[in-house]
mmCIF file of C-alpha atoms and ligand atoms in Angstrom:
data_model
loop_
_atom_site.group_PDB
_atom_site.id
_atom_site.type_symbol
_atom_site.label_atom_id
_atom_site.label_comp_id
_atom_site.label_asym_id
_atom_site.label_seq_id
_atom_site.Cartn_x
_atom_site.Cartn_y
_atom_site.Cartn_z
ATOM 1 C CA MET A 1 0.023 0.088 0.425
ATOM 2 C CA VAL A 2 2.562 2.159 1.014
ATOM 3 C CA ALA A 3 4.863 1.352 -1.692
ATOM 4 C CA SER A 4 2.211 1.628 -4.400
ATOM 5 C CA LYS A 5 1.704 5.353 -3.057
ATOM 6 C CA VAL A 6 5.000 6.321 -3.608
ATOM 7 C CA GLN A 7 5.470 4.769 -6.681
ATOM 8 C CA SER A 8 2.012 6.937 -7.948
ATOM 9 C CA GLU A 9 3.492 9.889 -6.211
ATOM 10 C CA ILE A 10 6.636 9.570 -7.933
ATOM 11 C CA MET A 11 4.924 8.769 -11.332
ATOM 12 C CA THR A 12 2.365 11.503 -11.240
ATOM 13 C CA PRO A 13 2.515 13.597 -14.479
ATOM 14 C CA LEU A 14 1.859 17.337 -14.429
ATOM 15 C CA GLY A 15 0.351 19.716 -16.641
ATOM 16 C CA ILE A 16 0.778 23.359 -17.445
ATOM 17 C CA ASP A 17 -1.165 25.348 -19.449
ATOM 18 C CA ILE A 18 0.726 28.722 -21.021
ATOM 19 C CA GLY A 19 -1.643 31.351 -22.315
ATOM 20 C CA GLY A 20 -1.501 34.839 -23.184
ATOM 21 C CA SER A 21 -3.518 35.361 -19.579
ATOM 22 C CA GLY A 22 -2.654 33.223 -17.414
ATOM 23 C CA ILE A 23 -0.240 30.000 -16.653
ATOM 24 C CA LYS A 24 -2.071 27.528 -15.268
ATOM 25 C CA GLY A 25 -0.881 24.032 -13.819
ATOM 26 C CA ALA A 26 -1.813 20.846 -11.698
ATOM 27 C CA PRO A 27 -1.011 17.277 -11.211
ATOM 28 C CA VAL A 28 -3.386 15.292 -13.728
ATOM 29 C CA ASN A 29 -5.043 11.574 -12.586
ATOM 30 C CA LEU A 30 -4.734 9.608 -15.894
ATOM 31 C CA ALA A 31 -6.848 7.237 -15.230
ATOM 32 C CA THR A 32 -9.679 9.331 -14.819
ATOM 33 C CA GLY A 33 -8.394 12.751 -16.632
ATOM 34 C CA GLU A 34 -9.244 14.589 -13.452
ATOM 35 C CA LEU A 35 -6.864 16.655 -11.625
ATOM 36 C CA LEU A 36 -5.593 15.946 -8.584
ATOM 37 C CA THR A 37 -5.087 18.964 -6.850
ATOM 38 C CA GLU A 38 -7.068 22.420 -7.448
ATOM 39 C CA ARG A 39 -5.194 24.027 -10.104
ATOM 40 C CA GLU A 40 -2.688 26.726 -9.930
ATOM 41 C CA ARG A 41 -2.525 29.910 -11.986
ATOM 42 C CA ILE A 42 0.187 32.509 -11.932
ATOM 43 C CA VAL A 43 -0.130 35.595 -14.498
ATOM 44 C CA THR A 44 1.803 35.125 -17.632
ATOM 45 C CA PRO A 45 4.306 37.779 -17.561
ATOM 46 C CA SER A 46 4.493 40.846 -19.631
ATOM 47 C CA PRO A 47 6.463 40.868 -22.114
ATOM 48 C CA SER A 48 5.874 37.056 -22.347
ATOM 49 C CA ARG A 49 9.886 36.099 -23.010
ATOM 50 C CA PRO A 50 10.823 32.682 -22.601
ATOM 51 C CA ASP A 51 12.913 33.298 -19.490
ATOM 52 C CA ALA A 52 10.407 35.120 -18.075
ATOM 53 C CA VAL A 53 7.783 32.679 -18.751
ATOM 54 C CA ALA A 54 10.184 29.441 -17.660
ATOM 55 C CA SER A 55 10.381 31.234 -14.353
ATOM 56 C CA VAL A 56 6.975 31.564 -13.558
ATOM 57 C CA ILE A 57 5.808 27.661 -14.698
ATOM 58 C CA LEU A 58 9.690 26.818 -12.183
ATOM 59 C CA GLU A 59 7.578 28.600 -9.453
ATOM 60 C CA LEU A 60 3.976 26.752 -10.799
ATOM 61 C CA VAL A 61 5.676 23.128 -10.365
ATOM 62 C CA ALA A 62 7.231 24.069 -7.057
ATOM 63 C CA LYS A 63 3.878 24.214 -5.839
ATOM 64 C CA PHE A 64 3.118 20.505 -6.345
ATOM 65 C CA PRO A 65 6.163 18.939 -4.522
ATOM 66 C CA GLN A 66 3.705 15.369 -4.669
ATOM 67 C CA ALA A 67 3.963 15.090 -8.150
ATOM 68 C CA LYS A 68 7.495 14.320 -9.522
ATOM 69 C CA GLY A 69 6.952 12.868 -13.040
ATOM 70 C CA CYS A 70 7.258 13.865 -16.436
ATOM 71 C CA VAL A 71 5.957 17.503 -17.265
ATOM 72 C CA GLY A 72 3.715 18.394 -20.273
ATOM 73 C CA ILE A 73 3.507 22.106 -21.321
ATOM 74 C CA THR A 74 1.109 23.870 -23.918
ATOM 75 C CA PHE A 75 1.987 26.964 -25.705
ATOM 76 C CA PRO A 76 -0.178 28.981 -28.140
ATOM 77 C CA GLY A 77 1.521 28.455 -31.330
ATOM 78 C CA VAL A 78 2.967 25.823 -33.870
ATOM 79 C CA ILE A 79 5.333 23.129 -31.575
ATOM 80 C CA LYS A 80 7.613 20.825 -34.154
ATOM 81 C CA ASN A 81 9.371 18.768 -32.204
ATOM 82 C CA GLY A 82 9.754 20.736 -28.909
ATOM 83 C CA ARG A 83 10.304 23.776 -30.959
ATOM 84 C CA THR A 84 7.577 27.227 -31.076
ATOM 85 C CA LEU A 85 7.529 28.212 -34.669
ATOM 86 C CA THR A 86 5.063 30.692 -34.051
ATOM 87 C CA ALA A 87 3.822 32.673 -31.433
ATOM 88 C CA ALA A 88 0.892 35.041 -32.400
ATOM 89 C CA ASN A 89 -0.080 36.158 -28.903
ATOM 90 C CA MET A 90 3.113 35.818 -26.986
ATOM 91 C CA ASP A 91 6.389 37.490 -27.565
ATOM 92 C CA ALA A 92 8.539 37.077 -30.478
ATOM 93 C CA GLY A 93 11.349 35.278 -28.889
ATOM 94 C CA TRP A 94 9.272 32.405 -28.917
ATOM 95 C CA ILE A 95 9.584 32.329 -32.732
ATOM 96 C CA ASP A 96 12.071 29.457 -33.967
ATOM 97 C CA PHE A 97 12.906 28.630 -30.255
ATOM 98 C CA GLU A 98 13.908 25.495 -28.351
ATOM 99 C CA ALA A 99 11.192 25.392 -25.882
ATOM 100 C CA ALA A 100 11.481 21.971 -24.572
ATOM 101 C CA THR A 101 15.295 22.430 -24.461
ATOM 102 C CA LEU A 102 14.940 25.201 -22.093
ATOM 103 C CA PHE A 103 12.269 23.898 -19.943
ATOM 104 C CA THR A 104 13.936 20.771 -19.476
ATOM 105 C CA ALA A 105 16.911 22.566 -18.483
ATOM 106 C CA ARG A 106 15.211 25.035 -16.094
ATOM 107 C CA LEU A 107 13.084 22.232 -14.396
ATOM 108 C CA GLY A 108 15.568 19.286 -14.594
ATOM 109 C CA ARG A 109 12.808 16.815 -15.752
ATOM 110 C CA PRO A 110 11.747 15.392 -18.695
ATOM 111 C CA VAL A 111 9.393 18.098 -20.282
ATOM 112 C CA ALA A 112 6.877 17.663 -23.903
ATOM 113 C CA VAL A 113 5.608 20.657 -25.221
ATOM 114 C CA LEU A 114 2.372 20.855 -27.771
ATOM 115 C CA ASN A 115 0.381 23.135 -29.191
ATOM 116 C CA ASP A 116 -2.754 24.339 -26.555
ATOM 117 C CA ALA A 117 -5.454 23.497 -28.890
ATOM 118 C CA ASP A 118 -3.911 20.008 -29.783
ATOM 119 C CA ALA A 119 -3.385 19.609 -25.537
ATOM 120 C CA ALA A 120 -7.223 20.608 -24.752
ATOM 121 C CA GLY A 121 -8.271 17.992 -28.115
ATOM 122 C CA ILE A 122 -6.175 15.243 -26.765
ATOM 123 C CA ALA A 123 -8.131 15.537 -23.514
ATOM 124 C CA GLU A 124 -11.743 15.807 -24.789
ATOM 125 C CA MET A 125 -11.127 12.947 -26.974
ATOM 126 C CA ARG A 126 -9.696 10.656 -24.021
ATOM 127 C CA TYR A 127 -12.315 11.915 -21.254
ATOM 128 C CA GLY A 128 -14.714 14.181 -22.503
ATOM 129 C CA ALA A 129 -17.145 15.179 -25.836
ATOM 130 C CA GLY A 130 -14.996 13.301 -28.193
ATOM 131 C CA ARG A 131 -14.708 9.836 -26.227
ATOM 132 C CA GLY A 132 -14.924 7.291 -28.440
ATOM 133 C CA ILE A 133 -16.048 9.100 -31.778
ATOM 134 C CA ARG A 134 -14.768 7.978 -35.108
ATOM 135 C CA GLY A 135 -14.656 9.976 -38.200
ATOM 136 C CA THR A 136 -13.473 13.766 -37.928
ATOM 137 C CA VAL A 137 -13.785 15.570 -35.054
ATOM 138 C CA LEU A 138 -12.691 19.200 -35.056
ATOM 139 C CA MET A 139 -12.166 20.952 -31.337
ATOM 140 C CA LEU A 140 -11.948 24.634 -31.176
ATOM 141 C CA THR A 141 -10.724 26.572 -28.294
ATOM 142 C CA LEU A 142 -12.037 30.301 -28.497
ATOM 143 C CA GLY A 143 -10.344 32.470 -25.779
ATOM 144 C CA THR A 144 -7.805 35.113 -26.621
ATOM 145 C CA GLY A 145 -7.042 33.447 -30.073
ATOM 146 C CA ILE A 146 -8.717 30.642 -31.553
ATOM 147 C CA GLY A 147 -7.121 27.227 -31.280
ATOM 148 C CA SER A 148 -7.970 24.274 -33.385
ATOM 149 C CA ALA A 149 -7.035 20.467 -32.988
ATOM 150 C CA LEU A 150 -8.380 17.982 -36.202
ATOM 151 C CA PHE A 151 -8.540 14.038 -35.370
ATOM 152 C CA LEU A 152 -9.669 11.226 -37.599
ATOM 153 C CA ASP A 153 -10.984 8.372 -35.886
ATOM 154 C CA GLY A 154 -9.285 9.690 -32.766
ATOM 155 C CA LYS A 155 -5.767 10.354 -34.022
ATOM 156 C CA LEU A 156 -4.768 14.271 -34.130
ATOM 157 C CA LEU A 157 -3.401 15.864 -37.234
ATOM 158 C CA PRO A 158 -1.122 18.601 -34.920
ATOM 159 C CA ASN A 159 -0.692 22.368 -35.724
ATOM 160 C CA THR A 160 -3.942 23.165 -37.838
ATOM 161 C CA GLU A 161 -4.146 26.747 -36.564
ATOM 162 C CA LEU A 162 -7.885 27.160 -38.202
ATOM 163 C CA GLY A 163 -7.803 30.647 -36.265
ATOM 164 C CA HIS A 164 -5.678 32.223 -38.536
ATOM 165 C CA MET A 165 -7.572 30.933 -41.239
ATOM 166 C CA GLU A 166 -9.054 33.721 -43.350
ATOM 167 C CA VAL A 167 -12.725 34.715 -43.315
ATOM 168 C CA ARG A 168 -14.221 36.989 -45.476
ATOM 169 C CA GLY A 169 -11.066 39.105 -45.790
ATOM 170 C CA LYS A 170 -10.396 38.577 -41.820
ATOM 171 C CA GLU A 171 -8.177 36.431 -39.685
ATOM 172 C CA ALA A 172 -10.915 34.173 -37.876
ATOM 173 C CA GLU A 173 -9.584 34.612 -34.493
ATOM 174 C CA GLU A 174 -10.028 38.393 -35.294
ATOM 175 C CA ARG A 175 -13.722 38.081 -35.815
ATOM 176 C CA ALA A 176 -14.957 35.618 -33.396
ATOM 177 C CA SER A 177 -12.559 34.808 -30.488
ATOM 178 C CA GLY A 178 -13.450 35.441 -26.500
ATOM 179 C CA ARG A 179 -11.031 38.271 -26.504
ATOM 180 C CA VAL A 180 -13.521 40.053 -29.738
ATOM 181 C CA ARG A 181 -16.116 39.382 -27.490
ATOM 182 C CA ASP A 182 -15.046 41.140 -24.833
ATOM 183 C CA GLU A 183 -13.200 43.957 -26.483
ATOM 184 C CA LYS A 184 -16.332 44.749 -28.571
ATOM 185 C CA ASN A 185 -18.748 44.282 -25.538
ATOM 186 C CA LEU A 186 -20.894 41.618 -27.758
ATOM 187 C CA ASN A 187 -23.640 39.920 -26.727
ATOM 188 C CA TRP A 188 -24.203 36.310 -26.930
ATOM 189 C CA LYS A 189 -26.681 36.167 -29.908
ATOM 190 C CA ASP A 190 -23.799 38.492 -32.228
ATOM 191 C CA TRP A 191 -21.096 37.007 -31.097
ATOM 192 C CA GLY A 192 -22.578 33.365 -31.685
ATOM 193 C CA GLN A 193 -23.617 34.563 -34.908
ATOM 194 C CA ARG A 194 -19.666 35.464 -35.586
ATOM 195 C CA VAL A 195 -18.523 32.349 -34.533
ATOM 196 C CA GLY A 196 -21.156 30.691 -36.479
ATOM 197 C CA GLU A 197 -19.496 32.093 -39.817
ATOM 198 C CA VAL A 198 -16.306 31.078 -38.695
ATOM 199 C CA VAL A 199 -17.373 27.744 -37.987
ATOM 200 C CA ALA A 200 -19.658 27.319 -41.335
ATOM 201 C CA CYS A 201 -16.307 27.754 -43.471
ATOM 202 C CA TYR A 202 -14.238 25.354 -41.175
ATOM 203 C CA ALA A 203 -17.584 22.763 -41.598
ATOM 204 C CA ALA A 204 -17.283 23.495 -45.520
ATOM 205 C CA LEU A 205 -13.429 22.805 -45.626
ATOM 206 C CA LEU A 206 -13.845 19.781 -43.777
ATOM 207 C CA SER A 207 -17.278 18.116 -43.701
ATOM 208 C CA PRO A 208 -16.159 16.853 -39.752
ATOM 209 C CA ASP A 209 -18.873 14.554 -38.096
ATOM 210 C CA LEU A 210 -18.463 16.562 -34.889
ATOM 211 C CA ILE A 211 -17.255 20.361 -33.709
ATOM 212 C CA ILE A 212 -16.641 20.603 -29.996
ATOM 213 C CA ILE A 213 -15.999 23.800 -28.453
ATOM 214 C CA GLY A 214 -14.115 24.903 -25.804
ATOM 215 C CA GLY A 215 -12.319 27.632 -23.734
ATOM 216 C CA GLY A 216 -14.078 29.556 -21.087
ATOM 217 C CA VAL A 217 -16.738 30.188 -22.614
ATOM 218 C CA SER A 218 -17.669 26.703 -22.976
ATOM 219 C CA SER A 219 -19.587 26.742 -19.950
ATOM 220 C CA LYS A 220 -22.080 29.056 -21.226
ATOM 221 C CA GLY A 221 -22.958 26.721 -24.329
ATOM 222 C CA ASP A 222 -26.776 27.241 -23.986
ATOM 223 C CA LYS A 223 -26.033 30.531 -25.124
ATOM 224 C CA PHE A 224 -24.310 30.598 -28.583
ATOM 225 C CA LEU A 225 -24.072 27.290 -29.523
ATOM 226 C CA PRO A 226 -27.361 26.828 -31.049
ATOM 227 C CA VAL A 227 -26.864 29.226 -33.633
ATOM 228 C CA VAL A 228 -23.610 28.214 -34.158
ATOM 229 C CA GLN A 229 -24.973 24.243 -34.772
ATOM 230 C CA GLU A 230 -27.478 25.868 -37.083
ATOM 231 C CA MET A 231 -24.961 27.968 -39.065
ATOM 232 C CA ALA A 232 -22.503 25.110 -39.614
ATOM 233 C CA LYS A 233 -24.703 22.631 -40.304
ATOM 234 C CA THR A 234 -22.782 19.877 -38.105
ATOM 235 C CA PRO A 235 -23.394 18.705 -34.544
ATOM 236 C CA VAL A 236 -21.895 21.381 -32.436
ATOM 237 C CA VAL A 237 -21.006 20.061 -28.615
ATOM 238 C CA ALA A 238 -19.795 22.188 -25.417
ATOM 239 C CA ALA A 239 -16.242 20.718 -24.506
ATOM 240 C CA GLN A 240 -16.555 18.526 -20.979
ATOM 241 C CA LEU A 241 -13.249 19.483 -19.425
ATOM 242 C CA GLN A 242 -13.741 23.221 -19.746
ATOM 243 C CA ASN A 243 -10.825 25.499 -18.503
ATOM 244 C CA HIS A 244 -8.917 22.187 -17.472
ATOM 245 C CA ALA A 245 -8.720 20.673 -21.103
ATOM 246 C CA GLY A 246 -5.270 22.002 -21.872
ATOM 247 C CA ILE A 247 -3.079 20.865 -18.459
ATOM 248 C CA VAL A 248 -4.865 17.272 -18.476
ATOM 249 C CA GLY A 249 -4.007 16.975 -22.352
ATOM 250 C CA ALA A 250 -0.562 18.196 -21.519
ATOM 251 C CA ALA A 251 0.004 15.804 -18.814
ATOM 252 C CA LEU A 252 -1.457 12.826 -20.998
ATOM 253 C CA PHE A 253 0.826 13.848 -24.137
ATOM 254 C CA ALA A 254 4.089 13.966 -21.967
ATOM 255 C CA SER A 255 3.508 10.661 -20.175
ATOM 256 C CA GLN A 256 2.604 9.085 -23.691
ATOM 257 C CA THR A 257 5.668 10.729 -25.116
ATOM 258 C CA LEU A 258 8.259 10.717 -22.559
ATOM 259 C CA THR A 259 7.943 7.269 -20.409
HETATM 260 C C1 BGC B 301 -2.476 30.292 -32.308
HETATM 261 C C2 BGC B 301 -2.344 28.688 -31.994
HETATM 262 C C3 BGC B 301 -3.340 28.890 -30.634
HETATM 263 C C4 BGC B 301 -4.636 29.742 -30.684
HETATM 264 C C5 BGC B 301 -5.418 29.784 -28.974
HETATM 265 C C6 BGC B 301 -3.508 30.974 -31.975
HETATM 266 O O1 BGC B 301 -3.476 32.749 -32.397
HETATM 267 O O2 BGC B 301 -1.875 30.851 -33.679
HETATM 268 O O3 BGC B 301 -1.607 28.150 -31.833
HETATM 269 O O4 BGC B 301 -3.401 27.344 -30.456
HETATM 270 O O5 BGC B 301 -4.350 30.930 -30.985
HETATM 271 O O6 BGC B 301 -4.656 29.921 -28.083
#
């Protein structure tokens, strides 16, 4: 009993979710997809340079001394082999940067890095709204930007970056992200129609069988998802892991790729 408890503490992975406004983390129970403790959040440093962000992550990790396993870290940009290639809503110092190498050196333990929406999608497909769903599933996160994760029969095609697709002459995330709703003080109906227009373009491109909408707004799905579904002519559901999906997906990805 004691031995297995010690063993599970040693193996417990941590998920860290880097966002434009906050960096969040928690240890994750991979058997259930639940957080093992309350998540911790620290405001994203400004400017959000790699060293400053790595220091915040170090601080976050120190809050969970019981979780000694590998660490999965999400980043809002294209990631290839631990390297951050783009940074639309973060400091330009991340562009073409060896992020995993920096984090591994600063934390002194194995680290895997992946796109934030891909992480949220992985978690929803395993534990949430996409569980057991075959065919084409598109997960979207509506926050500071629009993130996308595309799955075929449960397998991820990473780095799709649909938030930067042009819709009627403008980047999708400039039309319909959660940030745009706040900045323009849009009501749910008006913003829902903006999301619907964008999602209808994605649906025309990909003919998905299911669209999952995540991000902070997913808890308010009843206020805008019906109009989105009508415009996209595709089943649209709210994510189930809500704000935790990125953390859970990061931990899952790290444990799959590092162990
Ligand atoms: C970034 C994506 C990210 C999305 C959501 C976009 O601006 O380019 O990589 O997934 O925001 O954070």
